[in-house]
Amino acid sequence: MVDLHGIMVALITPFTDDQTAIDEHRLQALIERLIKAGVHGLVPGGSTGEFTSLTIAERKQLTELVIKYAAGRVPVIAGTGGLTTAESLELSIHAAKAGASAVMVVPPFYDAVNLTELKGLLAEIKDATGVPIVYYNIPSATGLKLSPTELASLSEIGVRYLKDTSGDGPALTELLFNLSDKITAFNGWDTLTFYGLAAGARGGIWGAANIIPELAVELWETVAVKGDLKKGRELWAKAWPICKFLESHNYAAAVKTGLEVTGIQTGGLRKPFVMLEPELQSEVKSLIQNAAR
Ligand SMILES: *[C@@H]1O[C@H](CO)[C@@H](O)[C@H](O)[C@H]1NC(C)=O
Ligand SMILES: *[C@@H]1O[C@H](CO)[C@@H](O)[C@H](O)[C@H]1NC(C)=O
């Protein structure tokens, strides 16, 4: 079974210019660029991928396309969360059959589930697919805030991984230092990336890596693999302002805007969401240029 680790890109979903469809060529070009930069995995259909803007058919299409373009070079972790068990099951079964290495499951995000309900949902997905599950912990969107011990208890029903987008550094520390025999926590909060890798996280699921894949991979090699904190700090000084910027705005809009200012066409966002305004475009452009120095 695949060992997920390293820089796993929370992939954007490129659209055609009228946003009526996923743009296959743009998606393929982006995936080539990311794999060439050395990223270790692709995570389509998450928050950065605007999954709430996609139909079920498009979510399946996106998973299939990413698996096709990745062509076995890096694992694909398909976002398959939904508002009901039936929806999430359908997407997860589809992703597993299509060849996804794992599924990333965010629980229902309008009405919060409780821990018992969450375990029921994840157990059904586990039984029906057999692929590893990455639990997507994002309390700000789901209303479900679990303690580190509760998160680790998801291993009882076969959950192996966790994307931690809680922004809670002490909770991440507890998961890494005290609960790693039960569940493997990936950092999923941009501005905590340096800390998470330095504290021993096996990887990060990271939206900024769409824009700065080389820097993201270099940070991983330097901090997580070599343990060179001094050099890692220099790299983080470049990446951090971009991470802070992305987290200060609509995240998917900020990532797509960051790509556009570096000349990569994304097709923009689906209404009602819009790209960032001109002053912010200039701001992110200069942050990206500074990072490239
Ligand atoms: C979740 O809610 C159900 C239904 O009210 C209840 O039976 C169960 O004990 C709750 N679980 C937790 C962990 O609160
Ligand atoms: C948590 O891990 C740290 C570092 O390994 C250890 O010193 C501490 O005793 C652990 N705490 C608990 C509650 O297990």
PDB file of C-alpha atoms and ligand atoms in Angstrom:
ATOM      1  CA  MET A   1       0.000   0.000   0.000  1.00  0.00           C
ATOM      2  CA  VAL A   2       1.213   3.474  -0.894  1.00  0.00           C
ATOM      3  CA  ASP A   3       3.066   5.484   1.742  1.00  0.00           C
ATOM      4  CA  LEU A   4       1.741   9.022   1.452  1.00  0.00           C
ATOM      5  CA  HIS A   5       4.284  11.670   2.346  1.00  0.00           C
ATOM      6  CA  GLY A   6       5.972  14.897   1.297  1.00  0.00           C
ATOM      7  CA  ILE A   7       4.487  17.807  -0.597  1.00  0.00           C
ATOM      8  CA  MET A   8       0.995  16.846  -1.701  1.00  0.00           C
ATOM      9  CA  VAL A   9      -0.549  19.635  -3.732  1.00  0.00           C
ATOM     10  CA  ALA A  10      -4.112  20.691  -2.914  1.00  0.00           C
ATOM     11  CA  LEU A  11      -4.792  21.118  -6.600  1.00  0.00           C
ATOM     12  CA  ILE A  12      -6.827  23.936  -8.117  1.00  0.00           C
ATOM     13  CA  THR A  13      -9.522  23.026 -10.646  1.00  0.00           C
ATOM     14  CA  PRO A  14      -8.821  24.945 -13.854  1.00  0.00           C
ATOM     15  CA  PHE A  15     -11.915  25.938 -15.814  1.00  0.00           C
ATOM     16  CA  THR A  16     -12.492  27.050 -19.373  1.00  0.00           C
ATOM     17  CA  ASP A  17     -12.699  30.862 -19.679  1.00  0.00           C
ATOM     18  CA  ASP A  18     -16.519  30.821 -19.413  1.00  0.00           C
ATOM     19  CA  GLN A  19     -16.269  28.455 -16.405  1.00  0.00           C
ATOM     20  CA  THR A  20     -18.753  26.025 -17.942  1.00  0.00           C
ATOM     21  CA  ALA A  21     -16.342  23.094 -17.825  1.00  0.00           C
ATOM     22  CA  ILE A  22     -13.092  21.784 -16.394  1.00  0.00           C
ATOM     23  CA  ASP A  23     -10.262  22.773 -18.743  1.00  0.00           C
ATOM     24  CA  GLU A  24      -8.433  19.542 -19.456  1.00  0.00           C
ATOM     25  CA  HIS A  25      -5.416  21.111 -21.145  1.00  0.00           C
ATOM     26  CA  ARG A  26      -4.832  23.567 -18.334  1.00  0.00           C
ATOM     27  CA  LEU A  27      -5.157  20.774 -15.818  1.00  0.00           C
ATOM     28  CA  GLN A  28      -2.705  18.573 -17.675  1.00  0.00           C
ATOM     29  CA  ALA A  29      -0.170  21.408 -18.053  1.00  0.00           C
ATOM     30  CA  LEU A  30      -0.347  22.245 -14.358  1.00  0.00           C
ATOM     31  CA  ILE A  31       0.102  18.609 -13.350  1.00  0.00           C
ATOM     32  CA  GLU A  32       3.161  18.296 -15.624  1.00  0.00           C
ATOM     33  CA  ARG A  33       4.671  21.395 -14.079  1.00  0.00           C
ATOM     34  CA  LEU A  34       4.071  20.169 -10.524  1.00  0.00           C
ATOM     35  CA  ILE A  35       5.438  16.683 -11.125  1.00  0.00           C
ATOM     36  CA  LYS A  36       8.487  18.140 -12.877  1.00  0.00           C
ATOM     37  CA  ALA A  37       9.052  20.293  -9.774  1.00  0.00           C
ATOM     38  CA  GLY A  38       9.179  17.102  -7.716  1.00  0.00           C
ATOM     39  CA  VAL A  39       5.949  17.142  -5.713  1.00  0.00           C
ATOM     40  CA  HIS A  40       5.048  13.873  -4.001  1.00  0.00           C
ATOM     41  CA  GLY A  41       1.295  13.712  -4.493  1.00  0.00           C
ATOM     42  CA  LEU A  42      -1.779  15.402  -5.952  1.00  0.00           C
ATOM     43  CA  VAL A  43      -4.980  16.123  -4.052  1.00  0.00           C
ATOM     44  CA  PRO A  44      -7.806  17.159  -6.394  1.00  0.00           C
ATOM     45  CA  GLY A  45     -11.304  18.023  -5.238  1.00  0.00           C
ATOM     46  CA  GLY A  46     -10.501  19.715  -1.941  1.00  0.00           C
ATOM     47  CA  SER A  47     -11.137  23.275  -0.782  1.00  0.00           C
ATOM     48  CA  THR A  48      -8.506  24.715  -3.126  1.00  0.00           C
ATOM     49  CA  GLY A  49     -10.154  22.681  -5.882  1.00  0.00           C
ATOM     50  CA  GLU A  50     -13.510  24.416  -5.266  1.00  0.00           C
ATOM     51  CA  PHE A  51     -15.266  21.072  -4.930  1.00  0.00           C
ATOM     52  CA  THR A  52     -18.449  22.762  -3.718  1.00  0.00           C
ATOM     53  CA  SER A  53     -18.681  24.468  -7.146  1.00  0.00           C
ATOM     54  CA  LEU A  54     -18.573  21.172  -9.035  1.00  0.00           C
ATOM     55  CA  THR A  55     -21.366  18.773  -9.927  1.00  0.00           C
ATOM     56  CA  ILE A  56     -21.034  15.131  -8.904  1.00  0.00           C
ATOM     57  CA  ALA A  57     -20.296  14.226 -12.530  1.00  0.00           C
ATOM     58  CA  GLU A  58     -17.555  16.860 -12.670  1.00  0.00           C
ATOM     59  CA  ARG A  59     -16.017  15.674  -9.433  1.00  0.00           C
ATOM     60  CA  LYS A  60     -15.755  12.195 -10.921  1.00  0.00           C
ATOM     61  CA  GLN A  61     -14.378  13.585 -14.163  1.00  0.00           C
ATOM     62  CA  LEU A  62     -11.779  15.607 -12.242  1.00  0.00           C
ATOM     63  CA  THR A  63     -10.597  12.539 -10.330  1.00  0.00           C
ATOM     64  CA  GLU A  64     -10.330  10.512 -13.535  1.00  0.00           C
ATOM     65  CA  LEU A  65      -8.419  13.243 -15.351  1.00  0.00           C
ATOM     66  CA  VAL A  66      -5.921  13.778 -12.560  1.00  0.00           C
ATOM     67  CA  ILE A  67      -5.265  10.031 -12.300  1.00  0.00           C
ATOM     68  CA  LYS A  68      -4.820   9.868 -16.071  1.00  0.00           C
ATOM     69  CA  TYR A  69      -2.410  12.816 -16.235  1.00  0.00           C
ATOM     70  CA  ALA A  70      -0.451  11.780 -13.134  1.00  0.00           C
ATOM     71  CA  ALA A  71       0.002   8.441 -14.914  1.00  0.00           C
ATOM     72  CA  GLY A  72       1.208   6.616 -11.819  1.00  0.00           C
ATOM     73  CA  ARG A  73       4.133   8.991 -11.223  1.00  0.00           C
ATOM     74  CA  VAL A  74       2.740  10.297  -7.924  1.00  0.00           C
ATOM     75  CA  PRO A  75      -0.200   9.137  -5.816  1.00  0.00           C
ATOM     76  CA  VAL A  76      -3.557  10.824  -6.291  1.00  0.00           C
ATOM     77  CA  ILE A  77      -5.636  11.447  -3.186  1.00  0.00           C
ATOM     78  CA  ALA A  78      -9.159  12.246  -4.337  1.00  0.00           C
ATOM     79  CA  GLY A  79     -11.370  14.604  -2.357  1.00  0.00           C
ATOM     80  CA  THR A  80     -14.652  12.743  -1.871  1.00  0.00           C
ATOM     81  CA  GLY A  81     -16.450  14.523   0.948  1.00  0.00           C
ATOM     82  CA  GLY A  82     -20.137  15.292   0.594  1.00  0.00           C
ATOM     83  CA  LEU A  83     -23.234  16.396   2.427  1.00  0.00           C
ATOM     84  CA  THR A  84     -24.569  12.859   2.833  1.00  0.00           C
ATOM     85  CA  THR A  85     -23.106   9.400   3.326  1.00  0.00           C
ATOM     86  CA  ALA A  86     -24.611   8.313   0.014  1.00  0.00           C
ATOM     87  CA  GLU A  87     -22.876  11.099  -1.897  1.00  0.00           C
ATOM     88  CA  SER A  88     -19.524  10.594  -0.227  1.00  0.00           C
ATOM     89  CA  LEU A  89     -19.766   6.814  -0.717  1.00  0.00           C
ATOM     90  CA  GLU A  90     -20.584   7.163  -4.393  1.00  0.00           C
ATOM     91  CA  LEU A  91     -17.613   9.467  -4.956  1.00  0.00           C
ATOM     92  CA  SER A  92     -15.255   7.335  -2.867  1.00  0.00           C
ATOM     93  CA  ILE A  93     -16.187   4.080  -4.607  1.00  0.00           C
ATOM     94  CA  HIS A  94     -15.769   5.813  -7.938  1.00  0.00           C
ATOM     95  CA  ALA A  95     -12.354   7.210  -6.976  1.00  0.00           C
ATOM     96  CA  ALA A  96     -11.106   3.842  -5.730  1.00  0.00           C
ATOM     97  CA  LYS A  97     -12.213   2.123  -8.954  1.00  0.00           C
ATOM     98  CA  ALA A  98     -10.656   4.895 -11.037  1.00  0.00           C
ATOM     99  CA  GLY A  99      -7.297   4.203  -9.369  1.00  0.00           C
ATOM    100  CA  ALA A 100      -6.972   6.795  -6.627  1.00  0.00           C
ATOM    101  CA  SER A 101      -4.316   5.876  -4.041  1.00  0.00           C
ATOM    102  CA  ALA A 102      -6.467   7.256  -1.221  1.00  0.00           C
ATOM    103  CA  VAL A 103      -9.553   9.346  -0.614  1.00  0.00           C
ATOM    104  CA  MET A 104      -9.711  12.531   1.438  1.00  0.00           C
ATOM    105  CA  VAL A 105     -13.008  12.874   3.229  1.00  0.00           C
ATOM    106  CA  VAL A 106     -14.398  16.068   4.667  1.00  0.00           C
ATOM    107  CA  PRO A 107     -17.573  15.378   6.667  1.00  0.00           C
ATOM    108  CA  PRO A 108     -20.882  17.169   5.987  1.00  0.00           C
ATOM    109  CA  PHE A 109     -20.203  20.868   6.326  1.00  0.00           C
ATOM    110  CA  TYR A 110     -23.543  22.614   6.786  1.00  0.00           C
ATOM    111  CA  ASP A 111     -24.938  20.656   9.694  1.00  0.00           C
ATOM    112  CA  ALA A 112     -22.163  19.334  11.909  1.00  0.00           C
ATOM    113  CA  VAL A 113     -21.998  15.600  12.562  1.00  0.00           C
ATOM    114  CA  ASN A 114     -20.810  14.239  15.898  1.00  0.00           C
ATOM    115  CA  LEU A 115     -17.996  11.751  16.431  1.00  0.00           C
ATOM    116  CA  THR A 116     -20.300   8.710  16.363  1.00  0.00           C
ATOM    117  CA  GLU A 117     -21.861   9.806  13.095  1.00  0.00           C
ATOM    118  CA  LEU A 118     -18.446  10.591  11.643  1.00  0.00           C
ATOM    119  CA  LYS A 119     -17.175   7.114  12.490  1.00  0.00           C
ATOM    120  CA  GLY A 120     -20.247   5.591  10.848  1.00  0.00           C
ATOM    121  CA  LEU A 121     -19.599   7.561   7.686  1.00  0.00           C
ATOM    122  CA  LEU A 122     -15.892   6.748   7.514  1.00  0.00           C
ATOM    123  CA  ALA A 123     -16.455   3.059   8.327  1.00  0.00           C
ATOM    124  CA  GLU A 124     -18.862   2.719   5.400  1.00  0.00           C
ATOM    125  CA  ILE A 125     -16.344   4.348   3.067  1.00  0.00           C
ATOM    126  CA  LYS A 126     -13.544   2.150   4.383  1.00  0.00           C
ATOM    127  CA  ASP A 127     -15.583  -1.033   3.947  1.00  0.00           C
ATOM    128  CA  ALA A 128     -16.789  -0.111   0.473  1.00  0.00           C
ATOM    129  CA  THR A 129     -13.472   1.024  -0.985  1.00  0.00           C
ATOM    130  CA  GLY A 130     -10.558  -0.562   0.872  1.00  0.00           C
ATOM    131  CA  VAL A 131      -8.337   2.433   0.003  1.00  0.00           C
ATOM    132  CA  PRO A 132      -6.646   4.505   2.722  1.00  0.00           C
ATOM    133  CA  ILE A 133      -8.698   7.388   4.075  1.00  0.00           C
ATOM    134  CA  VAL A 134      -7.313  10.816   4.841  1.00  0.00           C
ATOM    135  CA  TYR A 135      -9.681  12.492   7.268  1.00  0.00           C
ATOM    136  CA  TYR A 136      -9.935  16.168   6.408  1.00  0.00           C
ATOM    137  CA  ASN A 137      -9.995  18.024   9.707  1.00  0.00           C
ATOM    138  CA  ILE A 138     -11.260  21.540   9.015  1.00  0.00           C
ATOM    139  CA  PRO A 139     -13.405  22.637  11.971  1.00  0.00           C
ATOM    140  CA  SER A 140     -13.934  26.140  10.559  1.00  0.00           C
ATOM    141  CA  ALA A 141     -15.899  24.643   7.659  1.00  0.00           C
ATOM    142  CA  THR A 142     -17.513  21.590   9.278  1.00  0.00           C
ATOM    143  CA  GLY A 143     -18.295  22.832  12.770  1.00  0.00           C
ATOM    144  CA  LEU A 144     -16.792  19.612  14.110  1.00  0.00           C
ATOM    145  CA  LYS A 145     -13.911  20.247  16.481  1.00  0.00           C
ATOM    146  CA  LEU A 146     -12.353  17.036  17.776  1.00  0.00           C
ATOM    147  CA  SER A 147      -9.570  16.698  20.331  1.00  0.00           C
ATOM    148  CA  PRO A 148      -6.301  15.072  19.226  1.00  0.00           C
ATOM    149  CA  THR A 149      -7.299  11.886  21.096  1.00  0.00           C
ATOM    150  CA  GLU A 150     -10.682  11.815  19.349  1.00  0.00           C
ATOM    151  CA  LEU A 151      -8.981  12.347  15.988  1.00  0.00           C
ATOM    152  CA  ALA A 152      -6.588   9.484  16.711  1.00  0.00           C
ATOM    153  CA  SER A 153      -9.558   7.277  17.625  1.00  0.00           C
ATOM    154  CA  LEU A 154     -10.566   7.332  13.948  1.00  0.00           C
ATOM    155  CA  SER A 155      -7.791   4.760  13.498  1.00  0.00           C
ATOM    156  CA  GLU A 156     -10.141   2.266  15.216  1.00  0.00           C
ATOM    157  CA  ILE A 157     -12.224   2.230  12.058  1.00  0.00           C
ATOM    158  CA  GLY A 158      -9.219   2.111   9.757  1.00  0.00           C
ATOM    159  CA  VAL A 159      -8.454   5.791   9.082  1.00  0.00           C
ATOM    160  CA  ARG A 160      -4.686   6.025   8.537  1.00  0.00           C
ATOM    161  CA  TYR A 161      -4.163   9.688   7.785  1.00  0.00           C
ATOM    162  CA  LEU A 162      -5.345  13.118   8.735  1.00  0.00           C
ATOM    163  CA  LYS A 163      -5.082  16.452   6.979  1.00  0.00           C
ATOM    164  CA  ASP A 164      -4.954  18.939   9.806  1.00  0.00           C
ATOM    165  CA  THR A 165      -6.480  22.231   8.768  1.00  0.00           C
ATOM    166  CA  SER A 166      -7.368  23.287  12.287  1.00  0.00           C
ATOM    167  CA  GLY A 167      -4.613  25.895  12.516  1.00  0.00           C
ATOM    168  CA  ASP A 168      -4.089  24.609  16.046  1.00  0.00           C
ATOM    169  CA  GLY A 169      -0.330  24.206  16.555  1.00  0.00           C
ATOM    170  CA  PRO A 170      -0.495  22.538  19.993  1.00  0.00           C
ATOM    171  CA  ALA A 171      -3.080  20.010  18.733  1.00  0.00           C
ATOM    172  CA  LEU A 172      -0.876  19.204  15.735  1.00  0.00           C
ATOM    173  CA  THR A 173       2.062  18.773  18.116  1.00  0.00           C
ATOM    174  CA  GLU A 174       0.105  16.299  20.227  1.00  0.00           C
ATOM    175  CA  LEU A 175      -0.893  14.339  17.127  1.00  0.00           C
ATOM    176  CA  LEU A 176       2.733  14.210  15.962  1.00  0.00           C
ATOM    177  CA  PHE A 177       4.422  13.502  19.290  1.00  0.00           C
ATOM    178  CA  ASN A 178       1.884  11.451  21.190  1.00  0.00           C
ATOM    179  CA  LEU A 179      -0.533   9.880  18.738  1.00  0.00           C
ATOM    180  CA  SER A 180       1.543   9.109  15.645  1.00  0.00           C
ATOM    181  CA  ASP A 181       1.382   5.363  16.356  1.00  0.00           C
ATOM    182  CA  LYS A 182      -2.361   5.618  15.682  1.00  0.00           C
ATOM    183  CA  ILE A 183      -2.733   8.190  12.936  1.00  0.00           C
ATOM    184  CA  THR A 184      -0.362  10.030  10.580  1.00  0.00           C
ATOM    185  CA  ALA A 185      -1.064  13.761  10.623  1.00  0.00           C
ATOM    186  CA  PHE A 186      -0.228  15.900   7.602  1.00  0.00           C
ATOM    187  CA  ASN A 187      -0.020  19.625   7.987  1.00  0.00           C
ATOM    188  CA  GLY A 188      -2.854  21.334   6.158  1.00  0.00           C
ATOM    189  CA  TRP A 189      -2.533  24.883   7.405  1.00  0.00           C
ATOM    190  CA  ASP A 190      -0.250  26.959   5.174  1.00  0.00           C
ATOM    191  CA  THR A 191       1.248  29.242   7.784  1.00  0.00           C
ATOM    192  CA  LEU A 192       2.115  26.268  10.028  1.00  0.00           C
ATOM    193  CA  THR A 193       4.027  24.392   7.319  1.00  0.00           C
ATOM    194  CA  PHE A 194       7.537  25.145   8.557  1.00  0.00           C
ATOM    195  CA  TYR A 195       6.607  24.293  12.114  1.00  0.00           C
ATOM    196  CA  GLY A 196       4.738  21.135  11.108  1.00  0.00           C
ATOM    197  CA  LEU A 197       7.644  19.789   9.046  1.00  0.00           C
ATOM    198  CA  ALA A 198      10.176  20.722  11.734  1.00  0.00           C
ATOM    199  CA  ALA A 199       8.023  18.922  14.307  1.00  0.00           C
ATOM    200  CA  GLY A 200       8.106  15.765  12.225  1.00  0.00           C
ATOM    201  CA  ALA A 201       4.980  15.785  10.054  1.00  0.00           C
ATOM    202  CA  ARG A 202       5.312  13.192   7.267  1.00  0.00           C
ATOM    203  CA  GLY A 203       3.989  15.694   4.780  1.00  0.00           C
ATOM    204  CA  GLY A 204       1.781  18.613   3.963  1.00  0.00           C
ATOM    205  CA  ILE A 205      -1.326  18.937   1.811  1.00  0.00           C
ATOM    206  CA  TRP A 206      -0.695  22.387   0.557  1.00  0.00           C
ATOM    207  CA  GLY A 207      -2.458  24.825  -1.786  1.00  0.00           C
ATOM    208  CA  ALA A 208       0.450  27.287  -2.072  1.00  0.00           C
ATOM    209  CA  ALA A 209       2.399  24.476  -3.743  1.00  0.00           C
ATOM    210  CA  ASN A 210       0.351  25.120  -6.924  1.00  0.00           C
ATOM    211  CA  ILE A 211       2.182  28.450  -7.189  1.00  0.00           C
ATOM    212  CA  ILE A 212       5.608  27.720  -5.663  1.00  0.00           C
ATOM    213  CA  PRO A 213       6.123  23.960  -6.179  1.00  0.00           C
ATOM    214  CA  GLU A 214       9.939  24.122  -6.407  1.00  0.00           C
ATOM    215  CA  LEU A 215      10.216  26.126  -3.202  1.00  0.00           C
ATOM    216  CA  ALA A 216       7.743  23.801  -1.447  1.00  0.00           C
ATOM    217  CA  VAL A 217       9.751  20.724  -2.456  1.00  0.00           C
ATOM    218  CA  GLU A 218      13.029  22.386  -1.435  1.00  0.00           C
ATOM    219  CA  LEU A 219      11.526  23.225   1.962  1.00  0.00           C
ATOM    220  CA  TRP A 220      10.491  19.589   2.414  1.00  0.00           C
ATOM    221  CA  GLU A 221      13.947  18.286   1.426  1.00  0.00           C
ATOM    222  CA  THR A 222      15.714  20.792   3.639  1.00  0.00           C
ATOM    223  CA  VAL A 223      13.600  20.635   6.784  1.00  0.00           C
ATOM    224  CA  ALA A 224      11.970  17.203   6.778  1.00  0.00           C
ATOM    225  CA  VAL A 225      14.595  15.103   4.993  1.00  0.00           C
ATOM    226  CA  LYS A 226      17.910  16.780   5.862  1.00  0.00           C
ATOM    227  CA  GLY A 227      16.852  18.449   9.093  1.00  0.00           C
ATOM    228  CA  ASP A 228      18.695  21.648   8.128  1.00  0.00           C
ATOM    229  CA  LEU A 229      16.716  24.217  10.083  1.00  0.00           C
ATOM    230  CA  LYS A 230      18.979  27.153   9.309  1.00  0.00           C
ATOM    231  CA  LYS A 231      18.608  26.784   5.550  1.00  0.00           C
ATOM    232  CA  GLY A 232      14.955  25.840   6.058  1.00  0.00           C
ATOM    233  CA  ARG A 233      14.325  29.126   7.816  1.00  0.00           C
ATOM    234  CA  GLU A 234      15.714  31.044   4.836  1.00  0.00           C
ATOM    235  CA  LEU A 235      13.366  29.173   2.511  1.00  0.00           C
ATOM    236  CA  TRP A 236      10.438  29.689   4.845  1.00  0.00           C
ATOM    237  CA  ALA A 237      11.131  33.433   4.930  1.00  0.00           C
ATOM    238  CA  LYS A 238      10.319  33.382   1.208  1.00  0.00           C
ATOM    239  CA  ALA A 239       7.282  31.112   1.348  1.00  0.00           C
ATOM    240  CA  TRP A 240       5.693  32.482   4.512  1.00  0.00           C
ATOM    241  CA  PRO A 241       4.489  35.862   3.140  1.00  0.00           C
ATOM    242  CA  ILE A 242       2.720  34.008   0.317  1.00  0.00           C
ATOM    243  CA  CYS A 243       1.103  31.605   2.785  1.00  0.00           C
ATOM    244  CA  LYS A 244      -0.020  34.470   4.977  1.00  0.00           C
ATOM    245  CA  PHE A 245      -1.475  36.254   1.968  1.00  0.00           C
ATOM    246  CA  LEU A 246      -3.391  33.170   0.787  1.00  0.00           C
ATOM    247  CA  GLU A 247      -4.892  32.603   4.212  1.00  0.00           C
ATOM    248  CA  SER A 248      -5.986  36.247   4.465  1.00  0.00           C
ATOM    249  CA  HIS A 249      -8.331  36.033   1.458  1.00  0.00           C
ATOM    250  CA  ASN A 250     -10.733  33.570  -0.140  1.00  0.00           C
ATOM    251  CA  TYR A 251      -8.228  30.750  -0.377  1.00  0.00           C
ATOM    252  CA  ALA A 252      -9.119  29.285  -3.778  1.00  0.00           C
ATOM    253  CA  ALA A 253      -9.423  32.773  -5.277  1.00  0.00           C
ATOM    254  CA  ALA A 254      -6.043  33.745  -3.856  1.00  0.00           C
ATOM    255  CA  VAL A 255      -4.325  30.620  -5.207  1.00  0.00           C
ATOM    256  CA  LYS A 256      -5.850  31.055  -8.670  1.00  0.00           C
ATOM    257  CA  THR A 257      -4.942  34.742  -8.665  1.00  0.00           C
ATOM    258  CA  GLY A 258      -1.381  33.816  -7.676  1.00  0.00           C
ATOM    259  CA  LEU A 259      -1.183  31.441 -10.627  1.00  0.00           C
ATOM    260  CA  GLU A 260      -2.627  33.983 -13.068  1.00  0.00           C
ATOM    261  CA  VAL A 261      -0.081  36.673 -12.142  1.00  0.00           C
ATOM    262  CA  THR A 262       2.680  34.201 -12.957  1.00  0.00           C
ATOM    263  CA  GLY A 263       1.167  33.544 -16.372  1.00  0.00           C
ATOM    264  CA  ILE A 264      -0.707  30.321 -15.705  1.00  0.00           C
ATOM    265  CA  GLN A 265      -4.290  30.390 -16.971  1.00  0.00           C
ATOM    266  CA  THR A 266      -6.865  29.061 -14.508  1.00  0.00           C
ATOM    267  CA  GLY A 267     -10.178  30.142 -16.043  1.00  0.00           C
ATOM    268  CA  GLY A 268     -11.084  32.008 -12.846  1.00  0.00           C
ATOM    269  CA  LEU A 269     -13.693  30.970 -10.293  1.00  0.00           C
ATOM    270  CA  ARG A 270     -17.285  29.941 -10.672  1.00  0.00           C
ATOM    271  CA  LYS A 271     -19.866  32.505  -9.589  1.00  0.00           C
ATOM    272  CA  PRO A 272     -20.630  33.800  -7.040  1.00  0.00           C
ATOM    273  CA  PHE A 273     -16.907  33.646  -6.277  1.00  0.00           C
ATOM    274  CA  VAL A 274     -14.561  36.052  -7.996  1.00  0.00           C
ATOM    275  CA  MET A 275     -10.818  36.464  -8.414  1.00  0.00           C
ATOM    276  CA  LEU A 276      -8.941  38.973  -6.246  1.00  0.00           C
ATOM    277  CA  GLU A 277      -8.998  42.641  -7.242  1.00  0.00           C
ATOM    278  CA  PRO A 278      -6.091  44.446  -9.022  1.00  0.00           C
ATOM    279  CA  GLU A 279      -4.294  45.811  -5.919  1.00  0.00           C
ATOM    280  CA  LEU A 280      -4.216  42.338  -4.425  1.00  0.00           C
ATOM    281  CA  GLN A 281      -3.028  40.915  -7.736  1.00  0.00           C
ATOM    282  CA  SER A 282      -0.027  43.250  -7.618  1.00  0.00           C
ATOM    283  CA  GLU A 283       0.580  42.385  -3.997  1.00  0.00           C
ATOM    284  CA  VAL A 284       0.668  38.634  -4.557  1.00  0.00           C
ATOM    285  CA  LYS A 285       2.740  39.099  -7.698  1.00  0.00           C
ATOM    286  CA  SER A 286       5.461  40.915  -5.788  1.00  0.00           C
ATOM    287  CA  LEU A 287       5.398  38.302  -3.006  1.00  0.00           C
ATOM    288  CA  ILE A 288       5.909  35.557  -5.584  1.00  0.00           C
ATOM    289  CA  GLN A 289       8.678  37.506  -7.322  1.00  0.00           C
ATOM    290  CA  ASN A 290      10.457  38.070  -3.995  1.00  0.00           C
ATOM    291  CA  ALA A 291      10.226  34.356  -3.254  1.00  0.00           C
ATOM    292  CA  ALA A 292      11.904  33.553  -6.563  1.00  0.00           C
ATOM    293  CA  ARG A 293      14.980  35.686  -5.770  1.00  0.00           C
TER     294      ARG A 293
HETATM  295  C1  LIG B   1     -24.134  11.512  18.440  1.00  0.00           C
HETATM  296  O1  LIG B   1     -25.519  11.685  18.322  1.00  0.00           O
HETATM  297  C2  LIG B   1     -26.261  10.453  18.455  1.00  0.00           C
HETATM  298  C3  LIG B   1     -27.725  10.799  18.224  1.00  0.00           C
HETATM  299  O2  LIG B   1     -28.146  11.826  19.089  1.00  0.00           O
HETATM  300  C4  LIG B   1     -26.013   9.848  19.831  1.00  0.00           C
HETATM  301  O3  LIG B   1     -26.662   8.600  19.930  1.00  0.00           O
HETATM  302  C5  LIG B   1     -24.524   9.647  20.044  1.00  0.00           C
HETATM  303  O4  LIG B   1     -24.253   9.187  21.344  1.00  0.00           O
HETATM  304  C6  LIG B   1     -23.784  10.965  19.803  1.00  0.00           C
HETATM  305  N1  LIG B   1     -22.367  10.717  19.895  1.00  0.00           N
HETATM  306  C7  LIG B   1     -21.539  11.534  20.537  1.00  0.00           C
HETATM  307  C8  LIG B   1     -20.082  11.160  20.526  1.00  0.00           C
HETATM  308  O5  LIG B   1     -21.916  12.573  21.079  1.00  0.00           O
HETATM  309  C1  LIG B   2       3.961  13.149  24.629  1.00  0.00           C
HETATM  310  O1  LIG B   2       5.205  13.009  23.947  1.00  0.00           O
HETATM  311  C2  LIG B   2       6.295  13.610  24.631  1.00  0.00           C
HETATM  312  C3  LIG B   2       7.501  13.550  23.726  1.00  0.00           C
HETATM  313  O2  LIG B   2       7.702  12.257  23.232  1.00  0.00           O
HETATM  314  C4  LIG B   2       6.497  12.896  25.959  1.00  0.00           C
HETATM  315  O3  LIG B   2       7.551  13.510  26.682  1.00  0.00           O
HETATM  316  C5  LIG B   2       5.202  13.001  26.761  1.00  0.00           C
HETATM  317  O4  LIG B   2       5.329  12.248  27.944  1.00  0.00           O
HETATM  318  C6  LIG B   2       4.011  12.474  25.968  1.00  0.00           C
HETATM  319  N1  LIG B   2       2.768  12.745  26.707  1.00  0.00           N
HETATM  320  C7  LIG B   2       1.835  11.850  26.861  1.00  0.00           C
HETATM  321  C8  LIG B   2       0.617  12.291  27.605  1.00  0.00           C
HETATM  322  O5  LIG B   2       1.926  10.720  26.404  1.00  0.00           O
END
